Amino acid sequence: MTPPPATSDAVAIELNAVLVALTADQPQVLTLDDGALLPSGPFATEYPTLQSGVRAWVERQTNHPLGYVEQLYTFADRNRPASHGRQRVVSISYLGLTRERLSAGARDPEWRSWYRYFPWEDWRTGPSPLIAQSILPQLAKWGVADGDPASRRERQQRIEMTFGDGLENWNEDLVLQRYELLYEAGLVPEAKARVTDPVPGMPMRHDHRRILATGIARLRAKIKYRPVFFELMPPEFTLLQLQRAVEALAGRPMHKQNFRRLIDLQGLVEPTGASTSEARGRPAKLFRFRREVVLERALAGTKLPLSRPN
Amino acid sequence: MTPPPATSDAVAIELNAVLVALTADQPQVLTLDDGALLPSGPFATEYPTLQSGVRAWVERQTNHPLGYVEQLYTFADRNRPASHGRQRVVSISYLGLTRERLSAGARDPEWRSWYRYFPWEDWRTGPSPLIAQSILPQLAKWGVADGDPASRRERQQRIEMTFGDGLENWNEDLVLQRYELLYEAGLVPEAKARVTDPVPGMPMRHDHRRILATGIARLRAKIKYRPVFFELMPPEFTLLQLQRAVEALAGRPMHKQNFRRLIDLQGLVEPTGASTSEARGRPAKLFRFRREVVLERALAGTKLPLSRPN
DNA sequence: ATAATTAATGCTCCTGTTGAGCATAATGAG
DNA sequence: CTCATTATGCTCAACAGGAGCATTAATTAT
C-alpha cells in the first residue's frame, strides 16, 4: 500500500448546484440558459470549507438564504464533456433547499418544474401514462436487442425493477437508475448525437440532467426519514399545503387522513391558532413547524406514509 | 448567476479508502502506519472514472477483489492538515467492502477492528460501559461550560440525542455525529494539541478517524435497506454466522429467531444442503446467497430487525 | 451410557404501524 | 337552503416486529 500521498496532477474544481424550491405545488429547480444548465461555477478558494463556499456562492447569486445544503456526488470522469483541453475537471455537486423562489420573470436564472425534465416521474395523478405509452415499448425493443441471452435477461430485469409494469411496483426513489437506464438504452438526447425517437422530457447539456436526477433521488429518499421538507415551506401553512409539498417531491399521492395522522403523531407541527379560508371548503387551521422537534427529528428520523416500495 | 464555469485554482486530488472486511466476528478496517492512517494516495488520472480508479488502486495494492465501492464524501477544507504548502487538497473518500482479509501478519497494511477506534460504538454485549463511566461525565462538564444558556441547552440536547443516557435510546447510525461531538468537546486527541483526559479509543492522524466514522455510519445505515453484507460473507455460511456479521457491523445484538425469520422471509438465502458442526451444539445448515434476489434487493430494499431508533 | 450443555429451529403472542374508508363538521357558491 | 368542497375525527383489518416458549440434534461432562 502506498504511503500517504504526495501531490497528483492538477485539476480544476467545479461546483454544481441542484437548488430546489416549491411553488404552486410544483418542485422547482433553478436553471440557466433557457433551462439547459444547472447553476455551476468554479470553486472559490477563499472559503474555508466546500460547504461554506457553496452556500456563499449560491446566496450571493440568488439573494436568498439556503435552508439546507447537502453534498450530492463528486464526478471526475474523463469523458465529462466539460473538460477543457487537457485539464481534468472534478465536479462536486450539491443539493440545496430554499424557501422561496427568487425574482420571477422569465429571465435567465429561471425556476422550472423538475417534471419538465423527468415527466415520467410524476405519479401524483396516478401512473404516468408516458411509461406505458412511450417508454416501455421502446425499452422493450432495447431489451431484446442483444445477442447474449444472459444480457437480455439482465436488461429485462432492470426494466422491470426500475419501471415496473407501468402501473404497479413503482418505487419513486429510483430516479437516477431510471435515467441511467434510458441513457444506456439510447432513448435520451444526451446519450448520443442522433436519437431517433427520444422519450419525452427536456434534455440538459453536459451531464446536468444526470446530476438533477441524483438530486431528486436523494431528496425523495431523504424526506422519508428526515423532515427536510420543512426547509421548503413558508412559516405558516395548512396541512393540505404540507401534503401537497411532500407529494410534489415524492411524485405520488398520499392518503390525506393518514398523512395528517403521521404528522401530528410525530409532533412536527403546532397550530398557530389562525386559520385560512383561501379555498371553498371548510377553513383549514394554520400550522408552523416546532423547531425543537424538527431539530430532534433531524437526527432521530421522521416517517411519511410513502412505504409502498414493493 | 455566473455562466458556465471557467477554470479555478489548481488543486491536488487525494483518495482515501475505508476498506472493510469481517474476520472473527469483528468488523475490520485496513490501516497503515501502525493503525494511524487509512490507505490513501493520489488520484491516478489514467482511469476513466473515479470509481474505476479507486477500484484498480485498491485491488492492485491488496490483491483482493473489491466487492462493493461507494463514494463517501469529498472534503476540501482549508484547515485540512494534509494541505501541502499553498496547494489545496481535495480528498475524496470511498467505502469499499471486500470478502476476505489479505495477507495476515502484523506488517504494515494491517486490518484492525474498527472498535479499537470507536470502542463506545460496540453495544453487542449491551450498553457500552465506557459511555456511562467515561464519556457522559466528561461531556456533562463540557455541556455546562458555556456562558450562554441557549448554547448550554443546545449542548445538552446534542449529548442526549447522540449518546442518550448511556443505556436507552441508542441509535447506532449516529457514529459520525458522536465523533464530531467528542471532537468539539475536545475529548479526542485529534481536536487539539493537549487533551487532558481523552476518551478511550485510538486516534488517527489527519482527519482519518473522521473519515472512518463516516464510513461506519454509512455502512450501518446501508445494511438496513440494502443487503450489502453479502459482499462480506464467504460463499457458504450458517445463519448464525450471518447474524454475527450483521451484529458486528451494527454494533448491536439481534434477536436470533427474528433475524432468521426476516432473512428467509425475504428469500435472500438458500440452503446448500450441507451442514456444519464446528461448535458444540446441533449442527447448522449451510446457506448461500441467492444472487437473483440479492441483486433485486439491491434496488428494492431489505429489512433487518434493527429498528429501535427511539 | 446418561445427563447437562449448547445451538438450531419452529411457533405463538402481543403490540404498534399502516393502508383504506366512513362519517361529520364547517365554509362559500348558486 | 342545498350542494360542493375541504377539514378532521374515528374505526378496522392486515401486517410487521419484538419477545419468549418449546423442541430437536449435536457435543461434553459424569
PDB file of N, CA and C in Angstrom, chain B residues 173-208:
ATOM      1  N   ASP B 173     -26.713   4.486  14.223  1.00  0.00           N
ATOM      2  CA  ASP B 173     -26.315   5.161  12.993  1.00  0.00           C
ATOM      3  C   ASP B 173     -25.548   6.460  13.222  1.00  0.00           C
ATOM      4  N   LEU B 174     -25.594   6.982  14.416  1.00  0.00           N
ATOM      5  CA  LEU B 174     -25.057   8.326  14.638  1.00  0.00           C
ATOM      6  C   LEU B 174     -23.562   8.337  14.946  1.00  0.00           C
ATOM      7  N   VAL B 175     -22.843   7.434  14.308  1.00  0.00           N
ATOM      8  CA  VAL B 175     -21.406   7.309  14.571  1.00  0.00           C
ATOM      9  C   VAL B 175     -20.683   8.632  14.338  1.00  0.00           C
ATOM     10  N   LEU B 176     -20.967   9.231  13.207  1.00  0.00           N
ATOM     11  CA  LEU B 176     -20.257  10.472  12.876  1.00  0.00           C
ATOM     12  C   LEU B 176     -20.635  11.606  13.819  1.00  0.00           C
ATOM     13  N   GLN B 177     -21.914  11.722  14.098  1.00  0.00           N
ATOM     14  CA  GLN B 177     -22.351  12.785  14.994  1.00  0.00           C
ATOM     15  C   GLN B 177     -21.711  12.652  16.364  1.00  0.00           C
ATOM     16  N   ARG B 178     -21.567  11.412  16.840  1.00  0.00           N
ATOM     17  CA  ARG B 178     -20.945  11.225  18.149  1.00  0.00           C
ATOM     18  C   ARG B 178     -19.479  11.613  18.112  1.00  0.00           C
ATOM     19  N   TYR B 179     -18.798  11.183  17.063  1.00  0.00           N
ATOM     20  CA  TYR B 179     -17.381  11.544  16.979  1.00  0.00           C
ATOM     21  C   TYR B 179     -17.217  13.054  16.895  1.00  0.00           C
ATOM     22  N   GLU B 180     -18.056  13.672  16.106  1.00  0.00           N
ATOM     23  CA  GLU B 180     -17.939  15.125  15.972  1.00  0.00           C
ATOM     24  C   GLU B 180     -18.225  15.844  17.286  1.00  0.00           C
ATOM     25  N   LEU B 181     -19.162  15.296  18.030  1.00  0.00           N
ATOM     26  CA  LEU B 181     -19.452  15.892  19.335  1.00  0.00           C
ATOM     27  C   LEU B 181     -18.242  15.783  20.253  1.00  0.00           C
ATOM     28  N   LEU B 182     -17.642  14.614  20.299  1.00  0.00           N
ATOM     29  CA  LEU B 182     -16.451  14.432  21.135  1.00  0.00           C
ATOM     30  C   LEU B 182     -15.323  15.347  20.683  1.00  0.00           C
ATOM     31  N   TYR B 183     -15.226  15.510  19.370  1.00  0.00           N
ATOM     32  CA  TYR B 183     -14.193  16.385  18.828  1.00  0.00           C
ATOM     33  C   TYR B 183     -14.425  17.823  19.290  1.00  0.00           C
ATOM     34  N   GLU B 184     -15.637  18.263  19.130  1.00  0.00           N
ATOM     35  CA  GLU B 184     -15.957  19.636  19.550  1.00  0.00           C
ATOM     36  C   GLU B 184     -15.748  19.836  21.027  1.00  0.00           C
ATOM     37  N   ALA B 185     -16.036  18.792  21.783  1.00  0.00           N
ATOM     38  CA  ALA B 185     -15.881  18.906  23.231  1.00  0.00           C
ATOM     39  C   ALA B 185     -14.418  18.772  23.647  1.00  0.00           C
ATOM     40  N   GLY B 186     -13.558  18.555  22.653  1.00  0.00           N
ATOM     41  CA  GLY B 186     -12.135  18.456  22.965  1.00  0.00           C
ATOM     42  C   GLY B 186     -11.768  17.196  23.714  1.00  0.00           C
ATOM     43  N   LEU B 187     -12.486  16.116  23.473  1.00  0.00           N
ATOM     44  CA  LEU B 187     -12.223  14.885  24.215  1.00  0.00           C
ATOM     45  C   LEU B 187     -11.476  13.839  23.402  1.00  0.00           C
ATOM     46  N   VAL B 188     -11.115  14.185  22.173  1.00  0.00           N
ATOM     47  CA  VAL B 188     -10.293  13.256  21.390  1.00  0.00           C
ATOM     48  C   VAL B 188      -8.970  13.956  21.062  1.00  0.00           C
ATOM     49  N   PRO B 189      -7.897  13.186  20.995  1.00  0.00           N
ATOM     50  CA  PRO B 189      -6.580  13.775  20.776  1.00  0.00           C
ATOM     51  C   PRO B 189      -6.477  14.574  19.479  1.00  0.00           C
ATOM     52  N   GLU B 190      -7.279  14.219  18.469  1.00  0.00           N
ATOM     53  CA  GLU B 190      -7.195  14.948  17.210  1.00  0.00           C
ATOM     54  C   GLU B 190      -7.610  16.407  17.357  1.00  0.00           C
ATOM     55  N   ALA B 191      -8.402  16.690  18.392  1.00  0.00           N
ATOM     56  CA  ALA B 191      -9.027  18.007  18.461  1.00  0.00           C
ATOM     57  C   ALA B 191      -8.022  19.116  18.752  1.00  0.00           C
ATOM     58  N   LYS B 192      -7.079  18.836  19.598  1.00  0.00           N
ATOM     59  CA  LYS B 192      -6.136  19.887  19.939  1.00  0.00           C
ATOM     60  C   LYS B 192      -4.863  19.264  20.474  1.00  0.00           C
ATOM     61  N   ALA B 193      -3.877  20.094  20.637  1.00  0.00           N
ATOM     62  CA  ALA B 193      -2.547  19.585  20.990  1.00  0.00           C
ATOM     63  C   ALA B 193      -2.581  18.732  22.248  1.00  0.00           C
ATOM     64  N   ARG B 194      -3.031  19.296  23.322  1.00  0.00           N
ATOM     65  CA  ARG B 194      -3.003  18.532  24.566  1.00  0.00           C
ATOM     66  C   ARG B 194      -4.420  18.333  25.115  1.00  0.00           C
ATOM     67  N   VAL B 195      -4.832  17.099  25.107  1.00  0.00           N
ATOM     68  CA  VAL B 195      -6.127  16.775  25.685  1.00  0.00           C
ATOM     69  C   VAL B 195      -5.858  16.198  27.059  1.00  0.00           C
ATOM     70  N   THR B 196      -6.474  16.787  28.037  1.00  0.00           N
ATOM     71  CA  THR B 196      -6.196  16.367  29.403  1.00  0.00           C
ATOM     72  C   THR B 196      -6.535  14.901  29.617  1.00  0.00           C
ATOM     73  N   ASP B 197      -7.756  14.583  29.321  1.00  0.00           N
ATOM     74  CA  ASP B 197      -8.244  13.267  29.704  1.00  0.00           C
ATOM     75  C   ASP B 197      -9.060  12.693  28.554  1.00  0.00           C
ATOM     76  N   PRO B 198      -8.362  12.202  27.536  1.00  0.00           N
ATOM     77  CA  PRO B 198      -9.105  11.798  26.343  1.00  0.00           C
ATOM     78  C   PRO B 198     -10.007  10.603  26.626  1.00  0.00           C
ATOM     79  N   VAL B 199     -11.060  10.551  25.867  1.00  0.00           N
ATOM     80  CA  VAL B 199     -11.975   9.428  25.906  1.00  0.00           C
ATOM     81  C   VAL B 199     -11.249   8.199  25.333  1.00  0.00           C
ATOM     82  N   PRO B 200     -11.547   7.002  25.787  1.00  0.00           N
ATOM     83  CA  PRO B 200     -10.875   5.825  25.236  1.00  0.00           C
ATOM     84  C   PRO B 200     -11.115   5.703  23.732  1.00  0.00           C
ATOM     85  N   GLY B 201     -10.192   5.040  23.045  1.00  0.00           N
ATOM     86  CA  GLY B 201     -10.311   4.909  21.598  1.00  0.00           C
ATOM     87  C   GLY B 201      -9.056   5.442  20.940  1.00  0.00           C
ATOM     88  N   MET B 202      -8.537   4.647  19.985  1.00  0.00           N
ATOM     89  CA  MET B 202      -7.268   5.004  19.357  1.00  0.00           C
ATOM     90  C   MET B 202      -7.475   6.126  18.354  1.00  0.00           C
ATOM     91  N   PRO B 203      -6.664   7.146  18.386  1.00  0.00           N
ATOM     92  CA  PRO B 203      -6.805   8.235  17.410  1.00  0.00           C
ATOM     93  C   PRO B 203      -6.141   7.886  16.080  1.00  0.00           C
ATOM     94  N   MET B 204      -6.360   8.701  15.078  1.00  0.00           N
ATOM     95  CA  MET B 204      -5.662   8.546  13.799  1.00  0.00           C
ATOM     96  C   MET B 204      -5.103   9.910  13.422  1.00  0.00           C
ATOM     97  N   ARG B 205      -4.237   9.891  12.438  1.00  0.00           N
ATOM     98  CA  ARG B 205      -3.673  11.165  12.007  1.00  0.00           C
ATOM     99  C   ARG B 205      -4.627  11.874  11.049  1.00  0.00           C
ATOM    100  N   HIS B 206      -4.347  13.154  10.867  1.00  0.00           N
ATOM    101  CA  HIS B 206      -5.174  13.977   9.980  1.00  0.00           C
ATOM    102  C   HIS B 206      -6.645  13.832  10.372  1.00  0.00           C
ATOM    103  N   ASP B 207      -7.509  13.740   9.366  1.00  0.00           N
ATOM    104  CA  ASP B 207      -8.923  13.569   9.700  1.00  0.00           C
ATOM    105  C   ASP B 207      -9.368  12.140   9.408  1.00  0.00           C
ATOM    106  N   HIS B 208      -8.422  11.207   9.510  1.00  0.00           N
ATOM    107  CA  HIS B 208      -8.777   9.859   9.076  1.00  0.00           C
ATOM    108  C   HIS B 208      -9.785   9.170   9.983  1.00  0.00           C
TER     109      HIS B 208
END
